[in-house]
């Protein structure tokens, strides 16, 4: 029986060694391992994994092709729904989506869908993507932001025949894929840039160093540049802080700034003159994937690295795999701990962070038990740098430069389930609508918006 075959383990770089370098942690499957893992799929008649995938990849179909040794065929199946398989195979939270819905996971281990997608994605980066025949339709669409939402939307629209131009504020395309996720989880040259080149091969143009809201505006794109529609996928790049004493001290920074310097500015590479000061000890405040990325980056830059999180380990929002890898690498976790102030020396630099112990009370609106401060439990953690990884909000610049876009109290652009905003012809999706979320959810939003944009441009109200 296929479900009696144990899950094929994935080879990884030794924990003590990888904690000193920025090379990729997971090596992925080779062809023999991938085909063996593919034999575990039960090929369900009603595959729950497909419904749980935000872009609805036909998972059993691509796994069947892989099992038969037809890797190109597997790539063709994935390409129908995803333009970034090498990226998604690495960073998607499969355990709560496709793999979390796998029948085999009920009594054992689910099929390693993410690792199989990564294998197929990497294979096609080396051997070439399936060819796509495109017939141009004479219409133009502008995309704001070259992150996962923008790339997914652009890819689908290009396949439909649209002339697509992406406008990116930074000097490199990729959005959070380039500046937010560390090299050891998502290689930039090998994977991100290669995937972006594949999107460009569809005819998508990318203009960098263009700040929408300053260099150009939504109004000018529609009224002067001749675009039929605009999709805003600018992400959520505005960091949040706690509002506690001492956050303006030297040595306190957001995870966004910390990771951007490390990733986009190559601060981890001695050949680049953009170092990051980490001192002897770094405290990262937060418990999500970004916090794990920041603390593991700090470790690799030579600092003792600590996670401070106000709830218990059970409530950590980060992926289980990332927490596991962090622990293997020697990251210290201080759970049920909440900062109350950052303490500085007489020169204005961080010397410690003051914290209190917490205990879990009643569940909050999200269902997680609310942390409650334990009276008289103050203590200090000596450190040189404090990184706040507390989530992000959309940059308000784009919406503030036009009166026609509605936003909510969190600064997110208001859009319906298909991405239509309050302004006709302007669509939005991903983190700029939902707030900080996952790569695959942003891609799903980009794909839905592409469908809606096509209907809007063609004047079709609805389709079956």
Short mmCIF file of C-alpha atoms in Angstrom, two decimals:
data_model
loop_
_atom_site.label_atom_id
_atom_site.label_comp_id
_atom_site.label_asym_id
_atom_site.label_seq_id
_atom_site.Cartn_x
_atom_site.Cartn_y
_atom_site.Cartn_z
CA UNK A 1 0.00 0.00 0.00
CA UNK A 2 1.32 3.43 -0.93
CA UNK A 3 0.40 4.87 2.45
CA UNK A 4 2.70 2.36 4.19
CA UNK A 5 5.78 3.92 2.58
CA UNK A 6 7.51 6.29 5.05
CA UNK A 7 7.99 9.91 4.04
CA UNK A 8 11.30 10.38 2.27
CA UNK A 9 13.56 12.54 4.46
CA UNK A 10 15.12 15.68 3.01
CA UNK A 11 18.86 16.17 3.18
CA UNK A 12 19.96 19.31 5.04
CA UNK A 13 23.15 21.15 5.80
CA UNK A 14 24.61 20.32 9.25
CA UNK A 15 23.11 22.66 11.87
CA UNK A 16 26.36 23.80 13.47
CA UNK A 17 27.94 24.46 10.09
CA UNK A 18 24.97 26.26 8.55
CA UNK A 19 24.68 28.59 11.55
CA UNK A 20 27.94 30.15 10.32
CA UNK A 21 27.04 30.62 6.64
CA UNK A 22 24.24 31.85 4.39
CA UNK A 23 24.10 28.81 2.12
CA UNK A 24 20.73 27.11 1.71
CA UNK A 25 19.71 24.93 4.65
CA UNK A 26 17.67 22.35 2.76
CA UNK A 27 19.18 20.51 -0.20
CA UNK A 28 15.87 19.24 -1.55
CA UNK A 29 15.19 15.94 -3.31
CA UNK A 30 17.13 14.35 -6.14
CA UNK A 31 15.20 12.56 -8.90
CA UNK A 32 15.21 9.18 -7.15
CA UNK A 33 14.00 10.66 -3.86
CA UNK A 34 11.33 12.73 -5.60
CA UNK A 35 9.95 9.76 -7.51
CA UNK A 36 9.90 7.59 -4.38
CA UNK A 37 8.04 10.28 -2.43
CA UNK A 38 5.63 10.68 -5.35
CA UNK A 39 4.61 7.02 -4.99
CA UNK A 40 3.13 7.86 -1.57
CA UNK A 41 0.34 9.96 -3.12
CA UNK A 42 -3.03 8.14 -3.01
CA UNK A 43 -4.38 10.10 -6.02
CA UNK A 44 -7.59 10.89 -4.13
CA UNK A 45 -10.80 11.25 -6.15
CA UNK A 46 -11.61 14.42 -4.21
CA UNK A 47 -8.16 15.82 -3.42
CA UNK A 48 -8.39 18.03 -0.36
CA UNK A 49 -4.85 19.28 -1.03
CA UNK A 50 -5.98 21.15 -4.16
CA UNK A 51 -8.77 22.95 -2.33
CA UNK A 52 -6.30 23.92 0.42
CA UNK A 53 -3.83 25.47 -2.07
CA UNK A 54 -4.46 29.22 -2.50
CA UNK A 55 -3.64 28.97 -6.22
CA UNK A 56 -5.31 25.56 -6.66
CA UNK A 57 -2.39 23.69 -8.20
CA UNK A 58 -3.59 20.32 -9.49
CA UNK A 59 -1.37 18.49 -7.03
CA UNK A 60 -2.27 14.82 -7.70
CA UNK A 61 -1.85 15.40 -11.45
CA UNK A 62 1.65 16.86 -11.20
CA UNK A 63 2.70 14.18 -8.69
CA UNK A 64 1.39 11.47 -11.05
CA UNK A 65 3.53 12.87 -13.87
CA UNK A 66 6.53 12.95 -11.56
CA UNK A 67 5.92 9.37 -10.44
CA UNK A 68 5.91 8.32 -14.10
CA UNK A 69 9.25 10.04 -14.67
CA UNK A 70 7.71 12.85 -16.75
CA UNK A 71 9.19 15.88 -14.99
CA UNK A 72 8.38 18.17 -17.92
CA UNK A 73 4.77 17.03 -17.74
CA UNK A 74 4.74 17.76 -14.01
CA UNK A 75 6.10 21.24 -14.73
CA UNK A 76 3.37 21.82 -17.33
CA UNK A 77 0.68 20.93 -14.80
CA UNK A 78 2.10 23.29 -12.17
CA UNK A 79 2.57 26.08 -14.73
CA UNK A 80 -1.18 26.19 -15.33
CA UNK A 81 -1.65 27.66 -11.85
CA UNK A 82 1.72 28.87 -10.51
CA UNK A 83 4.50 30.94 -12.00
CA UNK A 84 6.85 30.61 -9.01
CA UNK A 85 7.13 26.88 -8.10
CA UNK A 86 10.74 26.98 -6.90
CA UNK A 87 9.85 29.82 -4.53
CA UNK A 88 6.58 28.35 -3.28
CA UNK A 89 8.15 24.95 -2.76
CA UNK A 90 10.57 26.59 -0.35
CA UNK A 91 8.58 29.17 1.59
CA UNK A 92 4.89 28.21 1.51
CA UNK A 93 3.40 27.03 4.83
CA UNK A 94 2.46 23.65 3.35
CA UNK A 95 1.83 22.19 6.80
CA UNK A 96 -1.23 24.42 7.18
CA UNK A 97 -2.36 24.26 3.55
CA UNK A 98 -1.89 21.42 1.04
CA UNK A 99 0.04 19.04 3.30
CA UNK A 100 -2.18 19.94 6.24
CA UNK A 101 -5.14 18.60 4.25
CA UNK A 102 -3.43 15.45 2.93
CA UNK A 103 -5.32 12.25 3.85
CA UNK A 104 -2.05 10.52 4.77
CA UNK A 105 -1.48 13.13 7.46
CA UNK A 106 -4.46 11.93 9.49
CA UNK A 107 -2.68 8.87 10.82
CA UNK A 108 0.86 9.47 9.62
CA UNK A 109 2.98 11.88 7.60
CA UNK A 110 1.48 13.72 4.62
CA UNK A 111 3.02 13.63 1.17
CA UNK A 112 5.91 16.13 0.98
CA UNK A 113 4.05 18.23 -1.59
CA UNK A 114 6.21 21.32 -1.06
CA UNK A 115 9.46 19.44 -1.56
CA UNK A 116 8.08 17.82 -4.73
CA UNK A 117 6.99 21.21 -6.09
CA UNK A 118 10.44 22.58 -5.32
CA UNK A 119 12.07 19.68 -7.18
CA UNK A 120 9.95 20.29 -10.28
CA UNK A 121 10.53 24.05 -10.08
CA UNK A 122 14.29 23.66 -9.78
CA UNK A 123 14.32 21.13 -12.62
CA UNK A 124 12.65 23.56 -14.98
CA UNK A 125 14.98 26.39 -13.98
CA UNK A 126 17.82 24.18 -15.18
CA UNK A 127 16.07 22.61 -18.18
CA UNK A 128 13.69 25.31 -19.32
CA UNK A 129 10.04 26.13 -18.67
CA UNK A 130 7.16 24.74 -20.71
CA UNK A 131 6.59 26.94 -23.76
CA UNK A 132 3.51 29.15 -23.72
CA UNK A 133 1.84 30.36 -26.89
CA UNK A 134 0.68 33.96 -26.43
CA UNK A 135 -1.58 35.96 -28.72
CA UNK A 136 -1.46 39.68 -27.91
CA UNK A 137 -4.83 41.37 -27.37
CA UNK A 138 -3.75 45.02 -27.66
CA UNK A 139 -4.50 46.03 -24.05
CA UNK A 140 -2.11 47.35 -21.40
CA UNK A 141 -2.12 46.72 -17.64
CA UNK A 142 0.15 48.32 -15.04
CA UNK A 143 1.28 46.42 -11.95
CA UNK A 144 2.51 48.29 -8.87
CA UNK A 145 5.03 46.16 -6.99
CA UNK A 146 7.11 43.17 -8.13
CA UNK A 147 6.50 40.92 -5.13
CA UNK A 148 4.57 37.63 -5.29
CA UNK A 149 1.15 39.25 -5.83
CA UNK A 150 2.43 41.45 -8.65
CA UNK A 151 4.41 38.67 -10.33
CA UNK A 152 1.49 36.24 -10.21
CA UNK A 153 -0.93 38.82 -11.60
CA UNK A 154 1.53 39.87 -14.31
CA UNK A 155 2.22 36.28 -15.33
CA UNK A 156 -1.45 35.37 -15.75
CA UNK A 157 -2.25 38.58 -17.63
CA UNK A 158 0.72 38.12 -19.95
CA UNK A 159 -0.49 34.61 -20.81
CA UNK A 160 -3.89 36.13 -21.65
CA UNK A 161 -2.21 38.42 -24.17
CA UNK A 162 -1.92 41.67 -22.20
CA UNK A 163 1.04 44.02 -22.44
CA UNK A 164 2.10 44.16 -18.80
CA UNK A 165 4.48 46.61 -17.11
CA UNK A 166 5.52 46.20 -13.47
CA UNK A 167 6.66 49.30 -11.58
CA UNK A 168 9.01 48.57 -8.66
CA UNK A 169 10.17 51.17 -6.12
CA UNK A 170 13.48 49.46 -5.27
CA UNK A 171 16.45 48.86 -7.54
CA UNK A 172 15.83 45.11 -7.76
CA UNK A 173 12.62 43.28 -8.62
CA UNK A 174 11.14 40.67 -6.31
CA UNK A 175 9.70 42.58 -3.38
CA UNK A 176 9.73 40.58 -0.15
CA UNK A 177 11.24 37.64 -2.03
CA UNK A 178 14.42 39.69 -2.46
CA UNK A 179 14.60 41.91 0.61
CA UNK A 180 12.64 39.98 3.23
CA UNK A 181 13.48 36.28 3.08
CA UNK A 182 17.10 35.31 3.88
CA UNK A 183 19.46 33.71 1.41
CA UNK A 184 19.66 30.51 3.46
CA UNK A 185 15.93 29.95 2.94
CA UNK A 186 15.53 31.39 -0.55
CA UNK A 187 18.62 31.79 -2.77
CA UNK A 188 18.41 35.02 -4.74
CA UNK A 189 20.49 34.33 -7.87
CA UNK A 190 19.64 30.65 -8.27
CA UNK A 191 15.92 30.90 -7.54
CA UNK A 192 14.36 34.36 -7.20
CA UNK A 193 16.09 36.08 -10.11
CA UNK A 194 15.67 32.98 -12.27
CA UNK A 195 11.93 32.85 -11.55
CA UNK A 196 11.60 36.55 -12.34
CA UNK A 197 13.41 36.02 -15.64
CA UNK A 198 10.84 33.35 -16.46
CA UNK A 199 8.06 35.88 -15.91
CA UNK A 200 9.88 38.42 -18.08
CA UNK A 201 10.17 35.76 -20.79
CA UNK A 202 6.38 35.96 -21.10
CA UNK A 203 6.83 39.56 -22.28
CA UNK A 204 6.38 41.28 -18.92
CA UNK A 205 8.36 44.52 -18.58
CA UNK A 206 9.78 45.56 -15.20
CA UNK A 207 10.76 49.15 -14.45
CA UNK A 208 12.70 49.59 -11.21
CA UNK A 209 13.36 52.73 -9.13
CA UNK A 210 9.81 53.93 -9.81
CA UNK A 211 7.98 55.13 -6.70
CA UNK A 212 4.27 55.14 -7.42
CA UNK A 213 2.88 58.13 -5.58
CA UNK A 214 5.98 60.20 -6.33
CA UNK A 215 7.61 59.29 -9.68
CA UNK A 216 4.23 58.47 -11.18
CA UNK A 217 0.69 58.21 -9.81
CA UNK A 218 -2.24 55.86 -10.20
CA UNK A 219 -4.08 58.71 -11.91
CA UNK A 220 -1.33 59.28 -14.46
CA UNK A 221 -1.07 55.58 -15.30
CA UNK A 222 -4.75 55.46 -16.18
CA UNK A 223 -5.32 58.95 -17.57
CA UNK A 224 -2.02 59.73 -19.31
CA UNK A 225 -0.03 56.52 -19.88
CA UNK A 226 -2.82 54.61 -21.58
CA UNK A 227 -3.14 51.65 -19.24
CA UNK A 228 -6.54 49.97 -19.24
CA UNK A 229 -6.25 48.86 -15.61
CA UNK A 230 -3.89 48.96 -12.65
CA UNK A 231 -3.15 46.25 -10.09
CA UNK A 232 -1.62 47.34 -6.77
CA UNK A 233 0.48 44.64 -5.15
CA UNK A 234 2.85 46.84 -3.22
CA UNK A 235 2.97 44.64 -0.12
CA UNK A 236 3.16 45.76 3.48
CA UNK A 237 6.49 47.40 4.12
CA UNK A 238 5.68 49.79 6.96
CA UNK A 239 7.08 48.29 10.21
CA UNK A 240 5.34 48.36 13.56
CA UNK A 241 6.95 49.11 16.89
CA UNK A 242 5.77 48.56 20.46
CA UNK A 243 5.69 52.19 21.55
CA UNK A 244 7.81 51.48 24.60
CA UNK A 245 10.52 53.65 26.16
CA UNK A 246 13.91 53.47 24.48
CA UNK A 247 12.83 52.46 20.97
CA UNK A 248 14.72 55.45 19.54
CA UNK A 249 18.07 54.30 20.92
CA UNK A 250 20.89 53.38 18.57
CA UNK A 251 20.74 49.64 18.07
CA UNK A 252 16.94 49.35 17.85
CA UNK A 253 15.64 48.61 14.39
CA UNK A 254 12.78 46.89 12.61
CA UNK A 255 13.10 43.43 11.15
CA UNK A 256 12.35 45.02 7.76
CA UNK A 257 15.42 47.22 7.94
CA UNK A 258 17.58 44.44 9.37
CA UNK A 259 16.64 41.91 6.69
CA UNK A 260 16.71 44.42 3.84
CA UNK A 261 20.28 45.37 4.66
CA UNK A 262 21.26 41.71 4.90
CA UNK A 263 19.47 40.61 1.73
CA UNK A 264 19.16 43.43 -0.78
CA UNK A 265 22.37 45.18 0.28
CA UNK A 266 24.41 41.98 0.79
CA UNK A 267 25.53 42.97 4.29
CA UNK A 268 26.41 39.34 4.98
CA UNK A 269 28.95 39.39 2.15
CA UNK A 270 32.38 40.78 3.07
CA UNK A 271 32.83 42.05 -0.49
CA UNK A 272 30.01 44.58 0.07
CA UNK A 273 30.48 47.73 2.14
CA UNK A 274 27.07 47.57 3.87
CA UNK A 275 27.67 45.93 7.24
CA UNK A 276 25.06 45.41 9.95
CA UNK A 277 26.07 46.08 13.53
CA UNK A 278 25.01 43.11 15.68
CA UNK A 279 27.41 43.44 18.60
CA UNK A 280 27.75 40.50 20.94
CA UNK A 281 24.06 39.77 21.51
CA UNK A 282 20.85 40.42 19.53
CA UNK A 283 17.33 40.16 20.93
CA UNK A 284 14.54 39.70 18.38
CA UNK A 285 11.05 40.54 19.63
CA UNK A 286 8.31 38.49 17.95
CA UNK A 287 7.36 34.93 17.08
CA UNK A 288 6.48 34.86 13.38
CA UNK A 289 8.44 33.75 10.33
CA UNK A 290 10.04 37.19 10.02
CA UNK A 291 11.27 36.93 13.60
CA UNK A 292 12.81 33.53 12.83
CA UNK A 293 14.46 34.96 9.69
CA UNK A 294 15.90 37.88 11.66
CA UNK A 295 17.20 35.86 14.60
CA UNK A 296 18.79 33.23 12.37
CA UNK A 297 20.40 35.98 10.29
CA UNK A 298 21.80 37.57 13.45
CA UNK A 299 23.26 34.22 14.45
CA UNK A 300 24.99 33.88 11.10
CA UNK A 301 26.42 37.37 11.44
CA UNK A 302 28.23 36.23 14.57
CA UNK A 303 25.98 37.33 17.43
CA UNK A 304 24.40 35.39 20.25
CA UNK A 305 20.74 35.46 19.20
CA UNK A 306 17.61 35.32 21.34
CA UNK A 307 13.87 35.24 20.56
CA UNK A 308 11.57 37.02 23.03
CA UNK A 309 7.88 36.15 22.65
CA UNK A 310 5.00 37.00 24.94
CA UNK A 311 3.06 33.78 24.45
CA UNK A 312 4.04 30.12 24.82
CA UNK A 313 5.74 28.02 22.17
CA UNK A 314 2.40 26.45 21.29
CA UNK A 315 1.16 29.87 20.13
CA UNK A 316 4.20 30.68 17.99
CA UNK A 317 2.84 31.76 14.57
CA UNK A 318 6.07 30.82 12.75
CA UNK A 319 6.27 27.64 10.69
CA UNK A 320 7.17 24.56 12.72
CA UNK A 321 10.06 23.84 10.34
CA UNK A 322 11.56 27.30 10.89
CA UNK A 323 11.31 27.00 14.69
CA UNK A 324 12.91 23.56 14.51
CA UNK A 325 15.76 24.83 12.35
CA UNK A 326 16.31 27.82 14.66
CA UNK A 327 16.59 25.58 17.70
CA UNK A 328 19.01 23.28 15.90
CA UNK A 329 21.18 26.31 15.15
CA UNK A 330 21.41 27.29 18.81
CA UNK A 331 18.83 30.08 18.98
CA UNK A 332 17.62 30.72 22.53
CA UNK A 333 13.84 31.06 23.00
CA UNK A 334 12.51 33.09 25.91
CA UNK A 335 8.79 32.36 25.92
CA UNK A 336 6.08 34.11 27.95
CA UNK A 337 8.34 37.16 28.02
CA UNK A 338 7.29 40.68 27.08
CA UNK A 339 9.56 43.75 26.71
CA UNK A 340 8.57 46.88 28.62
CA UNK A 341 11.52 49.17 27.83
CA UNK A 342 14.80 49.31 25.95
CA UNK A 343 17.62 50.51 28.18
CA UNK A 344 20.55 52.54 26.92
CA UNK A 345 24.04 53.56 27.98
CA UNK A 346 25.30 57.12 28.42
CA UNK A 347 26.16 57.30 24.70
CA UNK A 348 22.66 56.50 23.49
CA UNK A 349 23.27 52.87 22.53
CA UNK A 350 21.30 49.82 23.61
CA UNK A 351 22.70 48.04 26.66
CA UNK A 352 19.72 45.85 27.67
CA UNK A 353 16.02 45.22 27.28
CA UNK A 354 13.72 45.19 30.29
CA UNK A 355 11.08 42.43 30.27
CA UNK A 356 8.33 40.96 32.40
CA UNK A 357 7.14 37.38 32.69
CA UNK A 358 3.73 36.57 31.26
CA UNK A 359 1.16 33.85 31.82
CA UNK A 360 -1.65 32.78 29.52
CA UNK A 361 -5.16 33.95 30.36
CA UNK A 362 -8.38 33.66 28.41
CA UNK A 363 -8.42 33.29 24.58
CA UNK A 364 -8.47 36.52 22.54
CA UNK A 365 -10.43 37.22 19.34
CA UNK A 366 -8.12 34.98 17.28
CA UNK A 367 -8.63 32.05 19.65
CA UNK A 368 -5.17 32.31 21.17
CA UNK A 369 -4.95 32.66 24.92
CA UNK A 370 -4.16 36.24 25.86
CA UNK A 371 -0.92 36.79 27.76
CA UNK A 372 -1.23 38.44 31.17
CA UNK A 373 1.66 40.13 33.00
CA UNK A 374 2.96 38.52 36.18
CA UNK A 375 3.26 41.23 38.80
CA UNK A 376 6.76 41.96 40.09
CA UNK A 377 8.48 39.76 37.50
CA UNK A 378 10.69 42.43 35.85
CA UNK A 379 14.12 41.37 34.64
CA UNK A 380 16.75 42.55 32.17
CA UNK A 381 18.40 40.87 29.20
CA UNK A 382 21.74 42.43 28.33
CA UNK A 383 22.11 42.99 24.59
CA UNK A 384 23.60 45.30 21.98
CA UNK A 385 20.84 45.22 19.34
CA UNK A 386 17.05 44.87 19.53
CA UNK A 387 15.13 43.87 16.39
CA UNK A 388 11.38 44.43 16.40
CA UNK A 389 9.60 41.78 14.33
CA UNK A 390 6.02 42.71 15.17
CA UNK A 391 4.36 42.76 11.77
CA UNK A 392 3.95 45.39 9.10
CA UNK A 393 1.31 47.59 7.47
CA UNK A 394 0.97 48.83 3.88
CA UNK A 395 2.90 51.96 2.99
CA UNK A 396 0.27 54.73 2.90
CA UNK A 397 1.95 56.63 0.06
CA UNK A 398 0.07 55.06 -2.86
CA UNK A 399 -3.41 55.49 -1.42
CA UNK A 400 -2.64 58.98 -0.09
CA UNK A 401 -1.92 60.34 -3.55
CA UNK A 402 -5.41 59.70 -4.88
CA UNK A 403 -8.76 60.42 -3.28
CA UNK A 404 -10.48 57.52 -5.02
CA UNK A 405 -8.96 54.61 -3.05
CA UNK A 406 -10.65 53.64 0.18
CA UNK A 407 -8.50 52.31 3.02
CA UNK A 408 -9.39 50.80 6.39
CA UNK A 409 -8.18 51.73 9.87
CA UNK A 410 -5.04 49.62 9.41
CA UNK A 411 -4.09 51.51 6.26
CA UNK A 412 -4.91 48.58 3.98
CA UNK A 413 -6.54 49.26 0.61
CA UNK A 414 -10.14 48.09 0.63
CA UNK A 415 -10.93 45.60 -2.16
CA UNK A 416 -13.51 42.90 -2.79
CA UNK A 417 -12.68 39.20 -3.13
CA UNK A 418 -11.62 39.74 -6.76
CA UNK A 419 -9.41 42.72 -5.96
CA UNK A 420 -11.70 45.50 -7.23
CA UNK A 421 -11.09 48.70 -5.25
CA UNK A 422 -13.31 51.74 -4.83
CA UNK A 423 -11.86 53.21 -8.03
CA UNK A 424 -12.96 51.82 -11.35
CA UNK A 425 -10.14 50.06 -13.16
CA UNK A 426 -7.91 49.82 -10.09
CA UNK A 427 -7.45 46.44 -8.44
CA UNK A 428 -5.37 45.43 -5.42
CA UNK A 429 -4.31 42.25 -3.67
CA UNK A 430 -1.85 40.61 -1.33
CA UNK A 431 -0.43 42.25 1.77
CA UNK A 432 -1.50 45.73 0.67
CA UNK A 433 -5.10 44.53 1.18
CA UNK A 434 -4.82 41.91 3.92
CA UNK A 435 -1.81 43.15 5.85
CA UNK A 436 1.27 40.95 6.18
CA UNK A 437 0.49 37.37 5.16
CA UNK A 438 2.17 34.61 3.13
CA UNK A 439 3.73 34.47 -0.32
CA UNK A 440 1.21 31.95 -1.62
CA UNK A 441 -1.81 33.91 -0.36
CA UNK A 442 -0.45 36.99 -2.14
CA UNK A 443 -0.04 34.95 -5.30
CA UNK A 444 -3.59 33.68 -5.01
CA UNK A 445 -4.85 37.25 -4.70
CA UNK A 446 -2.80 38.28 -7.73
CA UNK A 447 -4.24 35.47 -9.82
CA UNK A 448 -7.85 36.28 -8.86
CA UNK A 449 -7.24 39.93 -9.70
CA UNK A 450 -5.84 38.96 -13.10
CA UNK A 451 -9.08 37.14 -13.87
CA UNK A 452 -11.12 40.14 -12.70
CA UNK A 453 -8.99 42.58 -14.71
CA UNK A 454 -9.49 40.52 -17.85
CA UNK A 455 -13.25 40.56 -17.32
CA UNK A 456 -13.21 44.30 -16.65
CA UNK A 457 -11.21 45.14 -19.76
CA UNK A 458 -13.40 42.92 -21.95
CA UNK A 459 -16.55 44.34 -20.39
CA UNK A 460 -17.71 41.00 -19.02
CA UNK A 461 -19.68 41.28 -15.77
CA UNK A 462 -19.37 37.64 -14.74
CA UNK A 463 -18.47 34.23 -16.07
CA UNK A 464 -19.30 30.72 -15.04
#
